Backbone as a ProteinNet text record, in pm:
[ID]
protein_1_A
[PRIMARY]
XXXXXXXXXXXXXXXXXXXXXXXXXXXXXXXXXXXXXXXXXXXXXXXXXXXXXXXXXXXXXXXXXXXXXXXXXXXXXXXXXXXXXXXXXXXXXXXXXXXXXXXXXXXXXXXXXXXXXXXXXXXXXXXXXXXXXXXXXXXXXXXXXXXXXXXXXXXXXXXXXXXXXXXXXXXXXXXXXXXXXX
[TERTIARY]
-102.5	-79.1	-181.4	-218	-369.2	-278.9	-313	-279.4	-287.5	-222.2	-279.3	-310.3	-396	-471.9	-376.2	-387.3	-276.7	-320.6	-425.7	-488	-370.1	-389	-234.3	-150.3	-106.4	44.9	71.8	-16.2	-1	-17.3	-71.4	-108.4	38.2	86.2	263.1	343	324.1	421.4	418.6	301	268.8	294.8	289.7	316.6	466.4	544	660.2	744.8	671.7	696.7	657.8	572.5	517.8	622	627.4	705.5	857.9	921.3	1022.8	1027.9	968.3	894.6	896.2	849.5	831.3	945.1	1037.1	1129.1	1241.1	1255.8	1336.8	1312.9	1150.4	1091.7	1147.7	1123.8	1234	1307.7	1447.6	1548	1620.1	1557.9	1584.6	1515.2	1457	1369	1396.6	1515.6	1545.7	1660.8	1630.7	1635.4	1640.1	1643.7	1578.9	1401.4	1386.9	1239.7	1187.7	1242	1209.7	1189.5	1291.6	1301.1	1220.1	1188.4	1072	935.7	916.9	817.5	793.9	898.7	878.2	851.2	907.7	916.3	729.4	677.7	536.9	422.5	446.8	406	377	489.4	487.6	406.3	398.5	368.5	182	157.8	-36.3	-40.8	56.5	6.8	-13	42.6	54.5	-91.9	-102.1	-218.5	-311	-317.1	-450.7	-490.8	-394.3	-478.9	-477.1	-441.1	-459.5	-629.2	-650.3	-757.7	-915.7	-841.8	-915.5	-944.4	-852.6	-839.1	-960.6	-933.3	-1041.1	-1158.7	-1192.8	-1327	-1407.9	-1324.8	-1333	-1364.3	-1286.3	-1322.5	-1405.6	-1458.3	-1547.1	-1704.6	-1703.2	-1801.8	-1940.1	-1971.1	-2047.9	-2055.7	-2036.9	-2039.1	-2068.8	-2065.5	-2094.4	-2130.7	-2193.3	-2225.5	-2167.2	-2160.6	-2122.5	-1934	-1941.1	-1756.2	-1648.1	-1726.6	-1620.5	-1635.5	-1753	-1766.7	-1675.2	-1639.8	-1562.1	-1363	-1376.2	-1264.7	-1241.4	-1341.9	-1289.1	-1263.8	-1319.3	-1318.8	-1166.8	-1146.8	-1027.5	-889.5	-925.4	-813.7	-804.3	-924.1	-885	-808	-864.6	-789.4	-644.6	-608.3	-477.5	-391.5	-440.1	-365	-348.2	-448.3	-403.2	-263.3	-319.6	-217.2	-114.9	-69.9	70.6	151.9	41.1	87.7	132.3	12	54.3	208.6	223	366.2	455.4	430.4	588.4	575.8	507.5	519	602.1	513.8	587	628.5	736.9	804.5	840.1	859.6	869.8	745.3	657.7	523.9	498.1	616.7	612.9	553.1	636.2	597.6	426.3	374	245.3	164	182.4	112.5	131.9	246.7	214.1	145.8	136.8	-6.3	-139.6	-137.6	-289.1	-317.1	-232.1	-274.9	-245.9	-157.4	-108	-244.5	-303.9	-409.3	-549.8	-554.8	-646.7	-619.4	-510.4	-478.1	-507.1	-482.1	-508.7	-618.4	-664.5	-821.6	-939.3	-911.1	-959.8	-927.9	-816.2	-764.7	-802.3	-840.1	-879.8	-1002.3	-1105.7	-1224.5	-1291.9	-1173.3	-1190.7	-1158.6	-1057	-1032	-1139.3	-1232.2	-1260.7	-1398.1	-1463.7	-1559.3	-1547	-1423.8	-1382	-1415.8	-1417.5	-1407.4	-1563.2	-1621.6	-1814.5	-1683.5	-1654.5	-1571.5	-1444.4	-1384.4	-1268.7	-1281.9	-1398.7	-1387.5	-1467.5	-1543.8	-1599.1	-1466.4	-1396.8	-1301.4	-1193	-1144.7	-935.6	-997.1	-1143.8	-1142.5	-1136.5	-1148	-1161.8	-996.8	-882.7	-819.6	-754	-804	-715.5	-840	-977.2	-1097.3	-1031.8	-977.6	-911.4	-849.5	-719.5	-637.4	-625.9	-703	-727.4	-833.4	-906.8	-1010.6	-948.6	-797.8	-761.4	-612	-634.4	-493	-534.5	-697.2	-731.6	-794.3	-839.5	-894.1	-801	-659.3	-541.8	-510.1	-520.3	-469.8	-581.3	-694.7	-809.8	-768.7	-714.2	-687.7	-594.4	-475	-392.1	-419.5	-467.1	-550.7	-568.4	-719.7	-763.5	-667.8	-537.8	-465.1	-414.7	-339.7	-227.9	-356.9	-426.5	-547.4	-550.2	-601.5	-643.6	-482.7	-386.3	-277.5	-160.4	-109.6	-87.4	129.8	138.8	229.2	258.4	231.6	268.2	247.9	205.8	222.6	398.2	409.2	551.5	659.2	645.2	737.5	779.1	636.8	654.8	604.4	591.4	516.4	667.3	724.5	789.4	792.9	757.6	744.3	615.6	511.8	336.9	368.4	419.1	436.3	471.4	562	669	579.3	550.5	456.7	322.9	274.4	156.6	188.6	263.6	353.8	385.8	493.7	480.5	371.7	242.8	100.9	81.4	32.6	-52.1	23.2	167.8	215	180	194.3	170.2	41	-71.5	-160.7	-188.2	-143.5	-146.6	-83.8	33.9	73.8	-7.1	-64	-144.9	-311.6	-350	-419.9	-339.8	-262.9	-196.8	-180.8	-168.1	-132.6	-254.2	-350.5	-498.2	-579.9	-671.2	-795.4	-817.4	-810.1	-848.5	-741.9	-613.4	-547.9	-533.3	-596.7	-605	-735.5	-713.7	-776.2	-911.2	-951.9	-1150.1	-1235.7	-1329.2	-1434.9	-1508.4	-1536.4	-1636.3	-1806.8
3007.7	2866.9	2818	2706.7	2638.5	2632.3	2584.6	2542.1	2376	2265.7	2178.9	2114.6	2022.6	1977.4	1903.4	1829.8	1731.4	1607.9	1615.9	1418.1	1427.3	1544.3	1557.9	1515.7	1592	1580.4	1399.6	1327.9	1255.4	1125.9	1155.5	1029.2	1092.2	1152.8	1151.9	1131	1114.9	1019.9	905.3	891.4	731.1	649.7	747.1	734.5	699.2	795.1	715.2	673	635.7	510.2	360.3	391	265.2	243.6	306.8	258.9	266.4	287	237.3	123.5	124.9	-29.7	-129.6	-119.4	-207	-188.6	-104.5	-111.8	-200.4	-205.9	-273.9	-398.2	-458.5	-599.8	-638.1	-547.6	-603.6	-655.3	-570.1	-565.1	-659.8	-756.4	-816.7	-922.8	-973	-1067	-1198.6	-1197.4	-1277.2	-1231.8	-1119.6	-1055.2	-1095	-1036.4	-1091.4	-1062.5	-1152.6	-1145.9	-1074.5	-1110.3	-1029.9	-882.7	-849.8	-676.4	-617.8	-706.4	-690.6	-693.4	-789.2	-776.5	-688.3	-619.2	-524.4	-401.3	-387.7	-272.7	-264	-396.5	-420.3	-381.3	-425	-374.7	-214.7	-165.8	-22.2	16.8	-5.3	44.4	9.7	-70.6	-131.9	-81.9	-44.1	36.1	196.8	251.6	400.5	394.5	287.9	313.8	293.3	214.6	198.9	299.6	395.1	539.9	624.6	607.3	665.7	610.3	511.3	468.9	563.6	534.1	572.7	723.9	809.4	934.8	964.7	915.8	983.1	936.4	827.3	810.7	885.5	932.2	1077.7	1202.6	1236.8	1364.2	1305.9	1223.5	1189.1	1176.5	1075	997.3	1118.6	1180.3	1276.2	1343.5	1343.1	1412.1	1252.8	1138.7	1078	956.9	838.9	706	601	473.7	357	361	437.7	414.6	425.5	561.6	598.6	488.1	390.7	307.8	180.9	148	29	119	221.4	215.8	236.3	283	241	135.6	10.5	-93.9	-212.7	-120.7	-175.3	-81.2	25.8	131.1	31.2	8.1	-76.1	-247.2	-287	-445.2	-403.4	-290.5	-254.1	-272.2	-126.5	-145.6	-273.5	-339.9	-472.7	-528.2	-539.4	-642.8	-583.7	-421.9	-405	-431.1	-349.2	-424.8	-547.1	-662.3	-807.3	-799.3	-773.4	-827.5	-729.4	-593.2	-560.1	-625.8	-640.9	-709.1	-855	-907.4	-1071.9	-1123.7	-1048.2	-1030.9	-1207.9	-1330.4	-1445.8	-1473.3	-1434.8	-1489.4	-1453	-1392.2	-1276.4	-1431.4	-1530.6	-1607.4	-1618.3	-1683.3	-1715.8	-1601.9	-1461.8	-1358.4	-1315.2	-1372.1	-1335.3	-1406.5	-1491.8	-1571.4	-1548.6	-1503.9	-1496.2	-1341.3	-1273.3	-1142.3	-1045.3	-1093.8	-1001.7	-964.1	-1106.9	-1134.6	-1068.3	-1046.5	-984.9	-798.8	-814.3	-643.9	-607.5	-685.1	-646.1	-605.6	-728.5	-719.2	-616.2	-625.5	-483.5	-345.9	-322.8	-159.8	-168.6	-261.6	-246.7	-199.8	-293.8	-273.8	-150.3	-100.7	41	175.8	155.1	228.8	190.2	65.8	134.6	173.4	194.8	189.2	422.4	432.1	605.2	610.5	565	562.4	705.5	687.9	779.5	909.1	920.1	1096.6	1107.6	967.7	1017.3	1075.2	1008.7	1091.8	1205.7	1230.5	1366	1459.9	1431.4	1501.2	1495.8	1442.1	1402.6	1418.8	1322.1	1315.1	1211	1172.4	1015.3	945.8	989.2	926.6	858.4	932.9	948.4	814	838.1	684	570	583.4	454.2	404	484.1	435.4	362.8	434.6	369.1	214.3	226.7	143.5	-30.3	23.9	-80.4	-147.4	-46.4	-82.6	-163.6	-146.6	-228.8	-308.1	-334.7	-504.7	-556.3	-509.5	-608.4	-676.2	-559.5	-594.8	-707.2	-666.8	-793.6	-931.4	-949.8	-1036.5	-1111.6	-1034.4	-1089.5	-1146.8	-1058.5	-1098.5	-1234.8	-1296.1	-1385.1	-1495	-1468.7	-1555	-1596.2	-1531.6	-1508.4	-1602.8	-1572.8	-1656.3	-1791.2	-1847	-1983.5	-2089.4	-1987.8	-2051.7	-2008.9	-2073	-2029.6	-2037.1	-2177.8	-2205.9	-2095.1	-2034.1	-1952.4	-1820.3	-1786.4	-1677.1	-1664.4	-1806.4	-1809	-1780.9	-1858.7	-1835	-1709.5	-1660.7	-1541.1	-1398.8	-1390.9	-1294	-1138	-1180.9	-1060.3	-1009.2	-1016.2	-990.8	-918.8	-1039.1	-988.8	-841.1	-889.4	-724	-616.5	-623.5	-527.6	-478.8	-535.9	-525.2	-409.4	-476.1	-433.5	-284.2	-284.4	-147	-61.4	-66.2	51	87.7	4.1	50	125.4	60.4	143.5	257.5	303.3	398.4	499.9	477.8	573.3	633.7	525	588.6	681.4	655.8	729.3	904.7	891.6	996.5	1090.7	1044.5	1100.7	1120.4	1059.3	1092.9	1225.2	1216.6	1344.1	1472	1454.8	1608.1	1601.2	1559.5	1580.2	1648.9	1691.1	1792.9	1710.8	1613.7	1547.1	1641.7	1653.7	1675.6	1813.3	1933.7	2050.8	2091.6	2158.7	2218.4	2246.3	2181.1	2204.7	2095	2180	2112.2	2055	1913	1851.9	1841.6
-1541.9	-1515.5	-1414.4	-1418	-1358.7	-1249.9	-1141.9	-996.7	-1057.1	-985.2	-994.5	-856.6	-850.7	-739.6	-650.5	-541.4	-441.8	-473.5	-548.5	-629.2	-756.7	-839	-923.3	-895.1	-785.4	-766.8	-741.2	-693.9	-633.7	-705.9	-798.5	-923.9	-1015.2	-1007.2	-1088.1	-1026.7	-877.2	-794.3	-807.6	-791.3	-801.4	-930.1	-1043.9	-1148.6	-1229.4	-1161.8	-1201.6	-1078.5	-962.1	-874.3	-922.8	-1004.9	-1051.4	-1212.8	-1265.8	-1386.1	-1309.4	-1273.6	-1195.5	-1151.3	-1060.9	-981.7	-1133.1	-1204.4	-1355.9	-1382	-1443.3	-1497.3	-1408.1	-1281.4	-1173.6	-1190.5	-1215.5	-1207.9	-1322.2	-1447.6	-1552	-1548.5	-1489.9	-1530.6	-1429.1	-1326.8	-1189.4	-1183.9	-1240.6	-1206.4	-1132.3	-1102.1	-1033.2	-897.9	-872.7	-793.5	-631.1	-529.4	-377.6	-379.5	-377.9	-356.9	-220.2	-123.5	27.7	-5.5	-99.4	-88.5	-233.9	-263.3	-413.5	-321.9	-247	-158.3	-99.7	-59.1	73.6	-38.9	-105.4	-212.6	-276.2	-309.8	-347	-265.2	-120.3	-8.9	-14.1	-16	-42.8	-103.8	-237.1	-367.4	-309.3	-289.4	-274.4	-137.1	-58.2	67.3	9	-29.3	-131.8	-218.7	-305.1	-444.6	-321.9	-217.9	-131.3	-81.7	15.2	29.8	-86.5	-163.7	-286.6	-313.8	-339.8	-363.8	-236	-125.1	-15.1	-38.9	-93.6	-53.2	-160.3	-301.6	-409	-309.4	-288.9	-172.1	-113.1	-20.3	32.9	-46.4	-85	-195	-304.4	-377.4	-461.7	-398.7	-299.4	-247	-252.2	-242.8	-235.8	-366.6	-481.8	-573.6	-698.4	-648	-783.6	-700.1	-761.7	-737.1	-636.2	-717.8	-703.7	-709.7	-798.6	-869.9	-730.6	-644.4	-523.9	-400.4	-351.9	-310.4	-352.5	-461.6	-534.4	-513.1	-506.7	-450.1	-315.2	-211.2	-79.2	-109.9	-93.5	-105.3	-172.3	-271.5	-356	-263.4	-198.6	-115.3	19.9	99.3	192.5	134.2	26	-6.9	15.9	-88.6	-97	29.7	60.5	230.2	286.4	310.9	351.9	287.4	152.9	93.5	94.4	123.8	154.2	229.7	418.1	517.6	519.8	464.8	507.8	443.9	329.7	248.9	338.7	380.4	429.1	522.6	628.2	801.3	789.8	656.6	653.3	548.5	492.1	369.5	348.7	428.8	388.7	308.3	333.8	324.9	185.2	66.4	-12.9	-139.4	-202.6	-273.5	-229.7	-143.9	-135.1	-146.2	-106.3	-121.3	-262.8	-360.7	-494.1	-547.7	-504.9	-581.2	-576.5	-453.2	-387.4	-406.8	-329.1	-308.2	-430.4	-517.2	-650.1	-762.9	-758.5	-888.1	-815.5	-678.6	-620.4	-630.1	-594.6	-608.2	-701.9	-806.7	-973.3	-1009.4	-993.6	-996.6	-919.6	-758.5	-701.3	-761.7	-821.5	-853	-969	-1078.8	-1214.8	-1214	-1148.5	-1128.2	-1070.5	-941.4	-883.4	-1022.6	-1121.9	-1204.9	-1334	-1368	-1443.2	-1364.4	-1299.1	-1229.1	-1235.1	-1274.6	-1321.5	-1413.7	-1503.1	-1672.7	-1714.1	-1644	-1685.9	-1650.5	-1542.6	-1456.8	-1583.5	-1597.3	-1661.7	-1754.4	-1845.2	-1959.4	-1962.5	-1901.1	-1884.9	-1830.6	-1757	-1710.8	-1833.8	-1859.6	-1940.5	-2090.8	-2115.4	-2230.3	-2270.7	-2440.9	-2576.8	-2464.3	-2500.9	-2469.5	-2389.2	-2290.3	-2149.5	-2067.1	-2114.8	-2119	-2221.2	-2355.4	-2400.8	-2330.8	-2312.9	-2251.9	-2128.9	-2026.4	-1875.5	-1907.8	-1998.6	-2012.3	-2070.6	-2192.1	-2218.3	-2106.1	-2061.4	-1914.2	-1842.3	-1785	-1663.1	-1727.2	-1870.5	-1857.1	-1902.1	-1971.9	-1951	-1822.8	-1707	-1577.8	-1512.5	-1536	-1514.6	-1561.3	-1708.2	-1745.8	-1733.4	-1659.4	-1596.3	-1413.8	-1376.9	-1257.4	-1270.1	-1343.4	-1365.4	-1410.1	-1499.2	-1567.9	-1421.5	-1311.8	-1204.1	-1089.4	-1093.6	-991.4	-1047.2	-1188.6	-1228.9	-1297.1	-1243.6	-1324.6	-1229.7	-1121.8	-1039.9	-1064.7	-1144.7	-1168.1	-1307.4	-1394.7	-1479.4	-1385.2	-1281.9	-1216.9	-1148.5	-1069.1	-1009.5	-1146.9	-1250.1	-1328.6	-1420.3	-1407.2	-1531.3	-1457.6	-1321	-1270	-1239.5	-1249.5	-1259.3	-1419.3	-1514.2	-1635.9	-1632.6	-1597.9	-1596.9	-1521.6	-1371.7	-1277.9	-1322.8	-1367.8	-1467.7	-1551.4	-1654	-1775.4	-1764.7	-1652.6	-1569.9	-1473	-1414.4	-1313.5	-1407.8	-1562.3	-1624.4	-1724.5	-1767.6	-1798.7	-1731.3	-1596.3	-1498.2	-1456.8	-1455.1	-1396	-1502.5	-1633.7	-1737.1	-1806.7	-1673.3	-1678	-1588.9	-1440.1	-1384.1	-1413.9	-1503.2	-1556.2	-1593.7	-1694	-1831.7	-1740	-1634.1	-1517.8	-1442.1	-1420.4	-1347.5	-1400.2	-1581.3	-1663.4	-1697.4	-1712.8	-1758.6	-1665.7	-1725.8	-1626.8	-1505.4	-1490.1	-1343.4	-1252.5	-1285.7	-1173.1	-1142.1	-1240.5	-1222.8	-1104.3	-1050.2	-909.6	-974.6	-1074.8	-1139	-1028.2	-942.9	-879.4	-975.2	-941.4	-1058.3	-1024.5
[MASK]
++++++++++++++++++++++++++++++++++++++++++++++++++++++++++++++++++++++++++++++++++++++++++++++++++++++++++++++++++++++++++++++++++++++++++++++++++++++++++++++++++++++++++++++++++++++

């Protein structure tokens, strides 16, 4: 049995923290928002050192790609802190800060896509590749349309949280997360 790596273990936490997280936005959507906030917070404070950490362990072994996720690891963090510290502030930060998160972590993931598939492989690159320009596209929709963000954004979230968690999955049982130096 392979060992698997602590980037493994840690993209299947995140993984079905995040389809949870979706499945809750589902099933609640009208929910307390304060504690959806605070809960969101969480979740973009978590993917942010997540983001940070590949940084670190990548940055030296490949390009541009590990630079675009410091970058998208520090947005994160922010946008978690801000939402848990000032969970009122949670409506205006879904407008603003949701379609940005999106957009930073899409761009940081596909900016993987050259490693992923050398690493996971055809599918495990489809898949991540058609996750984040959905999530781009929602980004962009959630930024220029601000009033279909308030109304429908726990659906988009949801929608968007169990994609991305199930990519993170299928990121976690794939060669990325086995202890192979790349």
């Amino acid at each position: 049995m392979k060992r698997r790596s602590s980037y493994g273990v840690y993209e299947l936490i995140v993984g079905i923290l995040l389809i949870l997280l979706g499945i809750f936005t589902f099933t609640r959507p009208q929910s307390e928002l304060t504690g959806l906030v605070v809960l969101y917070g969480l979740l973009a404070t978590i993917t942010g050192i997540g983001d940070i950490v590949f940084y670190v362990k990548m940055e030296k072994h490949t390009g541009f790609g590990p630079t675009i996720s410091l970058i998208s690891g520090i947005l994160s963090v922010m946008t978690g802190l801000v939402l848990m510290v000032h969970p009122g502030a949670g409506r205006w930060a879904m407008m603003v800060f949701f379609p940005i998160w999106f957009i930073a972590h899409c761009i940081s993931r596909l900016s993987h896509l050259n490693t992923i598939k050398y690493i996971a492989g055809n599918f495990v690159y489809w898949f991540t590749m058609i996750v984040n320009i959905i999530g781009l596209v929602l980004g962009v929709v959630m930024i220029f349309s601000p009033n279909i963000s308030i109304a429908a954004v726990a659906y988009i979230v949801g929608a968007y949280l169990v994609l991305f968690g199930i990519d993170c999955i299928i990121i976690a049982f794939s060669r990325i997360g086995e202890g192979k130096q790349y």
